[in-house]
XYZ file of C-alpha atoms in Angstrom:
589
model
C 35.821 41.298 74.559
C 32.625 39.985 75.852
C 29.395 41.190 74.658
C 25.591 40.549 76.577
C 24.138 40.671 72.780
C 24.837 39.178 69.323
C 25.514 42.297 66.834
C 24.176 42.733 63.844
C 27.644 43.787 62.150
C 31.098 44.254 62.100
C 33.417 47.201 61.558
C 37.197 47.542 60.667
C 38.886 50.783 60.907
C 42.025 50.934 58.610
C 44.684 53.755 58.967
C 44.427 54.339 55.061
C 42.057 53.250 52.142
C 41.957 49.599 51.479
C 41.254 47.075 48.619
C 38.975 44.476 49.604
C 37.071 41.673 47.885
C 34.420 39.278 48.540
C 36.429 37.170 51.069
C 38.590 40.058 52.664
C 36.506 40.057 55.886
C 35.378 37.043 57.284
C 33.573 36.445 60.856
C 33.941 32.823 62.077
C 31.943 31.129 64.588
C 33.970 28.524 67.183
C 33.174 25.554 64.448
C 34.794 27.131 61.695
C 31.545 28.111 60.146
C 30.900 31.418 58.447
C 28.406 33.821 59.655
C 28.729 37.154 57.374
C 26.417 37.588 54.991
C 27.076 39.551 51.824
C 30.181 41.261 50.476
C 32.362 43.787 52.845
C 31.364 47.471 52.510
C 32.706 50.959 52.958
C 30.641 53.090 55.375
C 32.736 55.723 55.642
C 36.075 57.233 55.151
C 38.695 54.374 56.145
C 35.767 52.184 57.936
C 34.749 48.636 56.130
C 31.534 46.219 57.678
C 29.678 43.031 57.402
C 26.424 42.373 57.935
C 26.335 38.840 60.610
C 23.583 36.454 60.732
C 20.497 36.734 63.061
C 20.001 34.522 66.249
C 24.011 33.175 66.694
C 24.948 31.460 69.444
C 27.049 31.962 72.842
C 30.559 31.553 72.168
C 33.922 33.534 70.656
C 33.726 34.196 67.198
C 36.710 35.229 65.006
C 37.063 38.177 63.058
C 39.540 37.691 60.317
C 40.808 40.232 57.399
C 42.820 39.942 54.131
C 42.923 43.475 52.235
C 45.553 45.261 50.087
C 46.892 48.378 51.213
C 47.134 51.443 49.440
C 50.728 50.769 48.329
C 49.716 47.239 46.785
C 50.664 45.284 50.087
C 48.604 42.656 51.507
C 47.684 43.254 55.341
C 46.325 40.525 57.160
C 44.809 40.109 61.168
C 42.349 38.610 63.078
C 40.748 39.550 66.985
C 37.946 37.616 68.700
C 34.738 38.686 70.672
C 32.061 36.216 72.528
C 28.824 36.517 72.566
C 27.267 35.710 76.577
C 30.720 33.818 77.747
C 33.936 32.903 75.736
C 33.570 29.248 74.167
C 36.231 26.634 74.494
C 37.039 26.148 71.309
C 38.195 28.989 69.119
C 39.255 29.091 65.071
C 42.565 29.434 64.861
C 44.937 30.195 61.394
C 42.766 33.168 60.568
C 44.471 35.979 59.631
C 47.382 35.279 57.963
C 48.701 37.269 55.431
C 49.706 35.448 51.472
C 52.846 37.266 52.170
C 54.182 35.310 54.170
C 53.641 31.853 52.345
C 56.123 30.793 49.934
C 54.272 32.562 47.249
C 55.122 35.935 49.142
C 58.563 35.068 49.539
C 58.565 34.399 45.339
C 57.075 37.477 44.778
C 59.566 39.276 46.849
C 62.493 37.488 44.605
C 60.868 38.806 41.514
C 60.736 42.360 43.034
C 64.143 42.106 43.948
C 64.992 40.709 40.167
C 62.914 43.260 38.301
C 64.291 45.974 40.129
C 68.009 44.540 38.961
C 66.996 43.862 35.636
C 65.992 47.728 35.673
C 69.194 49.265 36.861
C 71.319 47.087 34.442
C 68.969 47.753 31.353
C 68.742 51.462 31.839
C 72.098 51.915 32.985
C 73.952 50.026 31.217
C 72.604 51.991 28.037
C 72.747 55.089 29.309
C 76.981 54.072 29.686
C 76.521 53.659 26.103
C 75.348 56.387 25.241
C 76.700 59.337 27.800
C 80.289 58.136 28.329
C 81.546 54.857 25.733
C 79.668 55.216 22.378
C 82.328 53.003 21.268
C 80.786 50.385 23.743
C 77.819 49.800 21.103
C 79.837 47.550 19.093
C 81.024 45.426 22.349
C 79.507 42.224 22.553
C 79.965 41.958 26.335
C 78.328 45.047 26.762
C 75.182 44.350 23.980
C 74.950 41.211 26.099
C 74.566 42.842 29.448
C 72.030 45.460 28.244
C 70.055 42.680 26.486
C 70.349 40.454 29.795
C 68.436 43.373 31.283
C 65.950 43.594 29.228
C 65.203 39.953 28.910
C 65.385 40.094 33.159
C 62.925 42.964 33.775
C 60.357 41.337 31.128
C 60.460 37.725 33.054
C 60.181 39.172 36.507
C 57.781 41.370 35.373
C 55.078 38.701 34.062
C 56.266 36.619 37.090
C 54.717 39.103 39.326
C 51.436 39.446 37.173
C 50.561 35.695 37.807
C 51.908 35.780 41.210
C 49.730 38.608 42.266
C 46.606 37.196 42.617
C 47.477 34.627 44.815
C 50.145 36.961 46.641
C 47.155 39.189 47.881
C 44.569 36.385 48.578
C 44.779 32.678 49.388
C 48.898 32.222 49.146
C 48.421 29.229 47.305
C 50.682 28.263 44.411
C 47.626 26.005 42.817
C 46.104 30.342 42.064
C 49.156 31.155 40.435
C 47.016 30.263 37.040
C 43.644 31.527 38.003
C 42.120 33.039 35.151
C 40.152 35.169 37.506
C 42.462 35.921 39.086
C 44.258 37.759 36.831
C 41.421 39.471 35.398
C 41.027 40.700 39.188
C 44.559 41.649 38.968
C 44.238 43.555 35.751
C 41.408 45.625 37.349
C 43.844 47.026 40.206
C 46.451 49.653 40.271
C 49.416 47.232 40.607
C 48.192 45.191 37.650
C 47.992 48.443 35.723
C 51.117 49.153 36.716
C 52.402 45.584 35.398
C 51.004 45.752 31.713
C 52.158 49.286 31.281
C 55.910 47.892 32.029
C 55.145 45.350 29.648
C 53.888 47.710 27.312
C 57.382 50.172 27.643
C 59.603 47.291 27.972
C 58.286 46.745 23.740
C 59.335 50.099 23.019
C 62.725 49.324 24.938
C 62.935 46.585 22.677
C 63.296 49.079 19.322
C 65.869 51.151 21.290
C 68.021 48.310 22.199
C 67.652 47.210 18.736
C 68.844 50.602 17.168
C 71.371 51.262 19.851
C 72.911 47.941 19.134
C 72.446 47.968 15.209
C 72.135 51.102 13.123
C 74.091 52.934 15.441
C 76.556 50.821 15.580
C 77.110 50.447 12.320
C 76.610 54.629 12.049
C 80.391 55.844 11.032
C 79.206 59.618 9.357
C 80.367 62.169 12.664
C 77.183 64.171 12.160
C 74.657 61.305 11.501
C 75.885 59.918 14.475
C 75.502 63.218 16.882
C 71.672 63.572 15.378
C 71.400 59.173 16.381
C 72.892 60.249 19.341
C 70.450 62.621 20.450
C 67.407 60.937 19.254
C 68.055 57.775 21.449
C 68.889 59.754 24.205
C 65.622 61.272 24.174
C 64.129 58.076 23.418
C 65.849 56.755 25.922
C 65.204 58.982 29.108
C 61.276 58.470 28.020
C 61.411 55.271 28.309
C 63.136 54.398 31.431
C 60.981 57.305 33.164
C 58.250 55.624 32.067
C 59.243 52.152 33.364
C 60.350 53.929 36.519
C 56.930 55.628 36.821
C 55.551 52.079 36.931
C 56.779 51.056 40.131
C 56.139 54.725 41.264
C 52.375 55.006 40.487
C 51.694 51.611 42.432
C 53.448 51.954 45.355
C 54.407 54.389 48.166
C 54.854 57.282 46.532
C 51.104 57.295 45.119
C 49.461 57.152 48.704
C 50.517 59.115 51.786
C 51.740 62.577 51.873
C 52.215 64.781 48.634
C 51.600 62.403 46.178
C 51.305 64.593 43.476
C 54.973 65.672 44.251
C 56.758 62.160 45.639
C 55.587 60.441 42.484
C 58.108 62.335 40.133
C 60.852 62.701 42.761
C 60.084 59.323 43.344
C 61.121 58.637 39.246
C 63.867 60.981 39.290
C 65.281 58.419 42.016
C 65.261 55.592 40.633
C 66.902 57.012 37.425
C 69.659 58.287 39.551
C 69.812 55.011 40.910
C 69.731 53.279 37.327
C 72.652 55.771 35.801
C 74.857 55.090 38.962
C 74.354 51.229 39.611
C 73.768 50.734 36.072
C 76.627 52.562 34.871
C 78.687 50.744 37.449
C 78.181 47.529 36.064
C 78.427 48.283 32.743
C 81.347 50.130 33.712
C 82.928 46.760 35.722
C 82.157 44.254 32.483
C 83.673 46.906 30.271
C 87.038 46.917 32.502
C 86.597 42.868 32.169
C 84.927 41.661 29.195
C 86.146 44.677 26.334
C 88.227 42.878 23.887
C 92.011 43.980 23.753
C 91.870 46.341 20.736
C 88.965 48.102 22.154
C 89.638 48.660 25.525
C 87.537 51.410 27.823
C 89.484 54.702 27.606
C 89.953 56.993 30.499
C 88.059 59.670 29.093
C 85.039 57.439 29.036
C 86.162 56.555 32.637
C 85.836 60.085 33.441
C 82.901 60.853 31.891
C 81.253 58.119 34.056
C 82.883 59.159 37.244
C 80.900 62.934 36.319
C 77.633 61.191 35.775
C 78.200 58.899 39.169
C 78.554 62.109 40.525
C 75.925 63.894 39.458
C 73.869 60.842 39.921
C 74.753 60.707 43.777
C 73.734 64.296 44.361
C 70.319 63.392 42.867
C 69.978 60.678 45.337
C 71.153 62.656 48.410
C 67.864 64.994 47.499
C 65.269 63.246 46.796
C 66.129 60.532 49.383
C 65.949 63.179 51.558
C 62.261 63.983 50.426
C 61.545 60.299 50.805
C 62.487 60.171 54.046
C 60.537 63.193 55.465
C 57.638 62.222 53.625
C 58.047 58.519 54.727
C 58.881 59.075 58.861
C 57.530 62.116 59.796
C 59.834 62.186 63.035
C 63.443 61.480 64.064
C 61.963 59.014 66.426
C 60.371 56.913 63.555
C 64.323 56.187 62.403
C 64.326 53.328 65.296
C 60.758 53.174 66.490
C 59.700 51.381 62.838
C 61.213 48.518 61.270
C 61.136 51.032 57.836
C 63.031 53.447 60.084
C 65.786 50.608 60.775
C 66.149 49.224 57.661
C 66.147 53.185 56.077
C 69.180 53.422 58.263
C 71.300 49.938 56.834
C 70.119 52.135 53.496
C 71.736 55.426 54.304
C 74.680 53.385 55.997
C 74.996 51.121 53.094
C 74.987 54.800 50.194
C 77.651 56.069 52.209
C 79.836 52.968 52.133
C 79.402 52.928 48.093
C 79.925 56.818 48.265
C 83.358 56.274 50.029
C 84.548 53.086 47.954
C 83.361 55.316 44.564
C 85.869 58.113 45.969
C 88.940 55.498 45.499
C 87.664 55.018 42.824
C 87.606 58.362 41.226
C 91.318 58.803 42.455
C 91.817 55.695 40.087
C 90.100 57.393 37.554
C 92.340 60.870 37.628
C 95.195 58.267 37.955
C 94.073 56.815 34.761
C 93.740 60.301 33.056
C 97.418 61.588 33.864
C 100.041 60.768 31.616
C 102.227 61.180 34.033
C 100.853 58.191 36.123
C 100.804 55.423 33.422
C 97.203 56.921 31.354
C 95.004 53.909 30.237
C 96.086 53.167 26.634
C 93.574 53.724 23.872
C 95.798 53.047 20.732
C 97.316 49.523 19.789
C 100.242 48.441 21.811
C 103.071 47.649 19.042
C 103.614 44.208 17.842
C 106.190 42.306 18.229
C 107.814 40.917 15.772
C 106.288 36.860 14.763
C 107.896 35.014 12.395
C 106.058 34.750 8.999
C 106.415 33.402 5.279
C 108.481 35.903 4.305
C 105.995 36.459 0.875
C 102.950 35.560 -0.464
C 104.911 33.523 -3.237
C 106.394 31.212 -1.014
C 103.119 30.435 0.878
C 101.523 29.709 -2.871
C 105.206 27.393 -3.205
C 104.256 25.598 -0.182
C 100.633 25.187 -1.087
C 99.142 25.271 2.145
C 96.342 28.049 1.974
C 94.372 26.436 5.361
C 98.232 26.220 6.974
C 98.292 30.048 6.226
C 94.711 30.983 7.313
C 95.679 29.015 10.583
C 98.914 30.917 10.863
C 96.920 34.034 10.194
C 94.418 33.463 13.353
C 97.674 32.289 15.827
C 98.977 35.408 15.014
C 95.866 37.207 15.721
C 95.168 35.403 19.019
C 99.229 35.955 19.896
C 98.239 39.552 19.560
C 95.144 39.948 21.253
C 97.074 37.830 24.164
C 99.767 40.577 23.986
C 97.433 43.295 24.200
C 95.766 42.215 26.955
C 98.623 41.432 29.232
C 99.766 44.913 28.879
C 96.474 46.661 29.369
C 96.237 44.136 32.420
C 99.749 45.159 33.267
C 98.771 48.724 34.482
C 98.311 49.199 38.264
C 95.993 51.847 37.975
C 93.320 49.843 35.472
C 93.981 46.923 38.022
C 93.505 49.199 41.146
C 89.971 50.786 39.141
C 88.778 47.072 38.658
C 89.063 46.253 41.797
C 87.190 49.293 43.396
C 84.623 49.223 41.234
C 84.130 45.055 41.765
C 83.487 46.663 45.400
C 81.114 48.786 44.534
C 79.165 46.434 42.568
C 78.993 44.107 46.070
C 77.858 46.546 47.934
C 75.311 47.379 44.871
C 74.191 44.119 45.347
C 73.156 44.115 49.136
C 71.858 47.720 48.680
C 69.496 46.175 45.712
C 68.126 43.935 48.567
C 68.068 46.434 51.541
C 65.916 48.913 49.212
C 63.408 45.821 48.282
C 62.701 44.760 51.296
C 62.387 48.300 52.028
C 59.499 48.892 49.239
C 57.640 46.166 50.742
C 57.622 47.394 54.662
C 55.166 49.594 55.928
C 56.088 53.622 55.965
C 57.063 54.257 59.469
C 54.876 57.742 59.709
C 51.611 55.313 58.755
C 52.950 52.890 60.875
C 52.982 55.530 64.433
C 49.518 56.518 63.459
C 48.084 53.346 63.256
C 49.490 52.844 67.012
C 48.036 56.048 67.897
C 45.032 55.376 66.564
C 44.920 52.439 67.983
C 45.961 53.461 71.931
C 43.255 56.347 71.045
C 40.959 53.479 70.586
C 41.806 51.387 73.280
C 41.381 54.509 75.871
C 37.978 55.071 74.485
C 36.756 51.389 75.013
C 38.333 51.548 77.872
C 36.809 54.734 79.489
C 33.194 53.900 78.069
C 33.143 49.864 79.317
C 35.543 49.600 82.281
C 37.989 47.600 79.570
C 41.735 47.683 80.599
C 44.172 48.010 77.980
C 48.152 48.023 78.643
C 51.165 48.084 76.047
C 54.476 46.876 76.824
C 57.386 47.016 73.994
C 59.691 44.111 74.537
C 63.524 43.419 73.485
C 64.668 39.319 74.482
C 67.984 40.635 72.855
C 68.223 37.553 70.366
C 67.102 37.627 66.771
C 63.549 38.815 65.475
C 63.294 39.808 69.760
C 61.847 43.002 69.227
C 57.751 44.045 69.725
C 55.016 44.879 71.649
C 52.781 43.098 73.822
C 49.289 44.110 74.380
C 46.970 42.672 77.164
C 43.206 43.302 77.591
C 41.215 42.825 80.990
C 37.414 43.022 80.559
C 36.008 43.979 82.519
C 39.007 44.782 85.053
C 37.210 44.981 87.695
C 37.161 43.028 91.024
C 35.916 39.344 90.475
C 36.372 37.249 87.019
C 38.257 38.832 83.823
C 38.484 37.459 80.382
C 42.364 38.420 79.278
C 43.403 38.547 75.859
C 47.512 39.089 74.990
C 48.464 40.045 71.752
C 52.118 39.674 70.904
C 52.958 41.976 67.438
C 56.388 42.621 65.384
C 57.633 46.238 65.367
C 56.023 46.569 62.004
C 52.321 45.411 63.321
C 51.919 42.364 62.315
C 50.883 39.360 64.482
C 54.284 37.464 66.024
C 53.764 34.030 66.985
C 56.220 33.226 70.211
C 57.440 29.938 71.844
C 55.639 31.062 74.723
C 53.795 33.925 76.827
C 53.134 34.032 80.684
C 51.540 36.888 82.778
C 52.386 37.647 86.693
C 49.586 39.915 88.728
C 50.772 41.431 91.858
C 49.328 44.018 94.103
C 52.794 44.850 96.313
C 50.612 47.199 98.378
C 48.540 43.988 100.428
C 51.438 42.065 99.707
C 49.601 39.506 97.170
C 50.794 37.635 94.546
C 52.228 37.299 92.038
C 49.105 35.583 90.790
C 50.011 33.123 87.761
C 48.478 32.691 84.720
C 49.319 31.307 81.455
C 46.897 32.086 78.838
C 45.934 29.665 75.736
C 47.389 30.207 72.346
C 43.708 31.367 70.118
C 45.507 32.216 66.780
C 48.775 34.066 65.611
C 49.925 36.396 68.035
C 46.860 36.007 69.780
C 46.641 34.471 73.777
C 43.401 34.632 76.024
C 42.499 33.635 79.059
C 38.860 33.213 81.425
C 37.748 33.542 84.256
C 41.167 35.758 85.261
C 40.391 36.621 89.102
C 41.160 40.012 90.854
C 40.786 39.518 94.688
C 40.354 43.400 95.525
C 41.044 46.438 93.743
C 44.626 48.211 93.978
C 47.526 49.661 91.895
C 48.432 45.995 90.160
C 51.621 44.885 88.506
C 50.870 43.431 85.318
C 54.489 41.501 84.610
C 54.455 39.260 81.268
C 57.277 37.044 79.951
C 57.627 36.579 76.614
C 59.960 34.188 75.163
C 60.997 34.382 71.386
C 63.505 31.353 71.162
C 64.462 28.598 73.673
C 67.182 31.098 75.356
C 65.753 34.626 74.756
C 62.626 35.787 77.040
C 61.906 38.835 78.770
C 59.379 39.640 81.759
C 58.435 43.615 81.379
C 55.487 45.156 83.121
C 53.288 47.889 83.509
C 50.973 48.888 87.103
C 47.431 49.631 86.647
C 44.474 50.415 88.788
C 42.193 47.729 88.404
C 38.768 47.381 90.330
């Protein structure tokens, strides 16, 4: 865009309520230097300015933004204007968001790991307690819940010093910024952090007391009372750590969220009891020792809460997915709508590998079938000093302590190879070691999902912005045309929008932006544009436009020869074999 006069501000028009700090918005002249003055403000609504300096120059200037969205993501641009005529040089690098620095990619591990260390820590204690209460006393088990624990706490203050950089500069010298972090601590995400922090002490206690007193607990009824004390304890403190990722991310902006934030928790404990529960469920069927092995009743009982745990999921995913898309088309017009759909495709590939695995499980529970065995197989019969008195003869009380422990480890050997031995324990183990696989790439799928843009705000941010564009256009004689592409290769997908001002008969300036499905500038190997007007038989007219910043291609001094219905044809290549040429006619002159 060319302007006759220098304005006195600039304006940015979000599709929700941003976060913004000192630096969010900066305007750039074509040396680099700034010329803002003063701190971003909110006019109105959704609408942020800066005040520029008086008397600037002739030449493009670049607009650049770093905010935080309303779901704790950072969202990053940039878009020129010149003042008079365009300059010849331009800023470029402006624009780009932290998230996609190696900082982002750290901070979208420890979302990934805190998420895990989640699932296995409330999970695997809710096994515990709703199907194996004989499981306290398993080391294996105590380990896995404690792993959890220690998991969810690391990633968690991994993401509180990452944060500050993740939503600003993307540099890993900010990871320790003192003020920083006191920024941080002053949003909703760092809230969100130190109140995990804060639950994840109280989970402490109950792992403690799971693990200890009520281990040792052998009284029936002072164990029942135990029992229901930590359960309640329990569900209040995993809905509370759920609630943390729920109260800072899409579920507190958007549609309803007075209602998606507790269907939003209810989710993720479904998802906790059924992953969880899984993998406590696969290093019980492992790790147990041979004289305690998992019975099938406590098989069962997890196969109900799976269940139940499932049909949770189906219904508020559903929710979710209204609230999220809006519209059918949203499933493959966004990239949230795409990777919703590896989500849903993923659920019902662990729904059908749990269903062999509940025919296991009512294997396992008939007698008639060979039932899991939860008494001591019989011993077989190992030599021995035939009486104390002898061993005293021989006088050898290590040699007998040492014969003592073979016997014990010939045992536990014995007992293993028949539980082992059982085709239908074998056969559960080995469906449920699916499951957990496909756990694992689900786990990632529903990350990256968190972190991508709802598909209903990302359609009304396009319409907003084609609403935009035919306003400008109708009220200055600007052209604007959008093209979405598909080069067929990987990361081919987007949309390509070009800008004549002020598309009219004579000399254009032409700007091309190039953008992912998701929004986001999308730097490609290279962009050409074709002008032909087929009616006079001209063209096409050439021209290959200079790369400004990411995403971002303009050209001067663009010439129309005479008004007509004109073929705009651009090619964009995305790898050294994958381009595309798609086009669009439009009256210009």
């Amino acid at each position: 865009m060319v302007v006759d006069k220098a304005p006195t501000q600039v304006s940015l028009t979000f599709s929700e309520k941003v976060a913004m700090n000192d630096d969010s918005l900066q305007v750039l002249d074509p040396k680099g230097a700034k010329v803002q003055v003063g701190s971003p403000v909110n006019v109105s609504g959704t609408t942020y300015a800066v005040k520029l300096k008086g008397g600037l120059a002739k030449g493009t200037y670049t607009v650049g933004y770093q905010v935080v969205s309303a779901d704790s993501h950072p969202v990053a641009g940039a878009y020129t204007f010149s003042i008079g005529a365009p300059s010849q040089t331009v800023v470029s690098g402006v624009g780009t968001t932290a998230g996609d620095t190696a900082v982002g990619r750290l901070y979208s591990v420890g979302r990934y790991v805190s998420y895990a260390g989640f699932i296995v820590l409330a999970g695997g204690a809710a096994f515990v307690l709703a199907c194996w209460q004989r499981g306290s006393g398993v080391r294996a088990l105590q380990r896995l819940v404690v792993g959890g624990w220690l998991t969810l706490t690391a990633a968690t203050l991994w993401l509180l010093l990452l944060r500050g950089s993740y939503t600003s500069s993307g540099r890993f010298g900010d990871v320790f910024d003192l003020d920083l972090l006191g920024q941080v601590l002053q949003t909703k995400t760092g809230a969100a952090l130190v109140s995990r922090l804060l639950l994840l002490a109280a989970a402490a206690l109950f792992i403690a007391v799971l693990f200890g007193a009520y281990n040792r607990r052998e009284e029936a009824e002072e164990k029942r009372d135990l029992t229901f004390g930590l359960t309640i304890g329990g569900v209040v403190v995993a809905a509370g750590l759920a609630a943390s990722w729920a109260m800072a991310e899409h579920a507190s902006t958007g549609l309803q969220p007075g209602v998606a934030m507790p269907v939003d928790v209810l989710h993720l404990l479904a998802v906790a009891a059924w992953l969880g529960g899984l993998t406590a469920l696969l290093v019980a069927l492992y790790r147990a020792p041979a004289d305690t092995p998992v019975e099938a009743a406590a098989v069962h009982r997890f196969s109900r809460l799976a269940f139940a745990s499932v049909l949770t999921l189906v219904a508020t995913g559903t929710y979710q997915s209204w609230r999220q898309l809006g519209s059918w088309s949203a499933f493959t017009e966004t990239r949230y709508g795409q990777l919703l759909l590896v989500k849903i495709a993923l659920v019902a590939l662990l729904v059908g590998v749990a269903w062999i695995s509940r025919r296991w499980t009512g294997r396992l529970a008939d007698p008639a079938t060979g039932a899991v065995r939860t008494e001591r197989p019989e011993k077989e019969a190992v030599s021995a000093p035939a009486s104390a008195g002898q061993e005293a003869a021989a006088g050898d009380g290590e040699r007998a302590a040492q014969l003592a422990r073979q016997r014990a480890a010939v045992d536990a050997a014995r007992q293993k190879r028949q539980r082992d031995a059982d085709p239908n324990r074998l056969g559960l183990r080995r469906s449920v070691l699916t499951e957990a696989g496909v756990a694992v790439v689900l786990l990632a799928v529903t990350t990256w999902l968190t972190q991508t843009e709802p598909g209903r705000t990302e359609l009304d941010a396009r319409a907003a912005s084609s609403s935009s564009s035919s306003s400008s256009s109708s009220s200055s004689g600007a052209l604007t045309l959008d093209m979405p592409f598909d080069t067929g290769g990987t990361d081919g997908k987007g949309l390509v929008r070009i800008d004549f001002d002020p598309a009219r008969v004579g000399g254009n300036e032409m700007h091309v932006y190039v953008q992912r499905p998701n929004g986001r500038a999308f730097d490609v190997p290279e962009v050409k544009v074709a002008l032909t007007l087929a009616a006079r038989k001209i063209g096409p007219l050439p021209v290959t436009p200079d790369h400004i910043t990411t995403g971002h291609w303009a050209a001067s001094g663009v010439q129309i020869p005479m008004a007509g219905d004109w073929k705009v044809a651009v090619t964009v290549r995305t790898s050294d074999i994958d381009q595309v040429t798609v086009s669009k006619n439009a009256q210009i002159g």
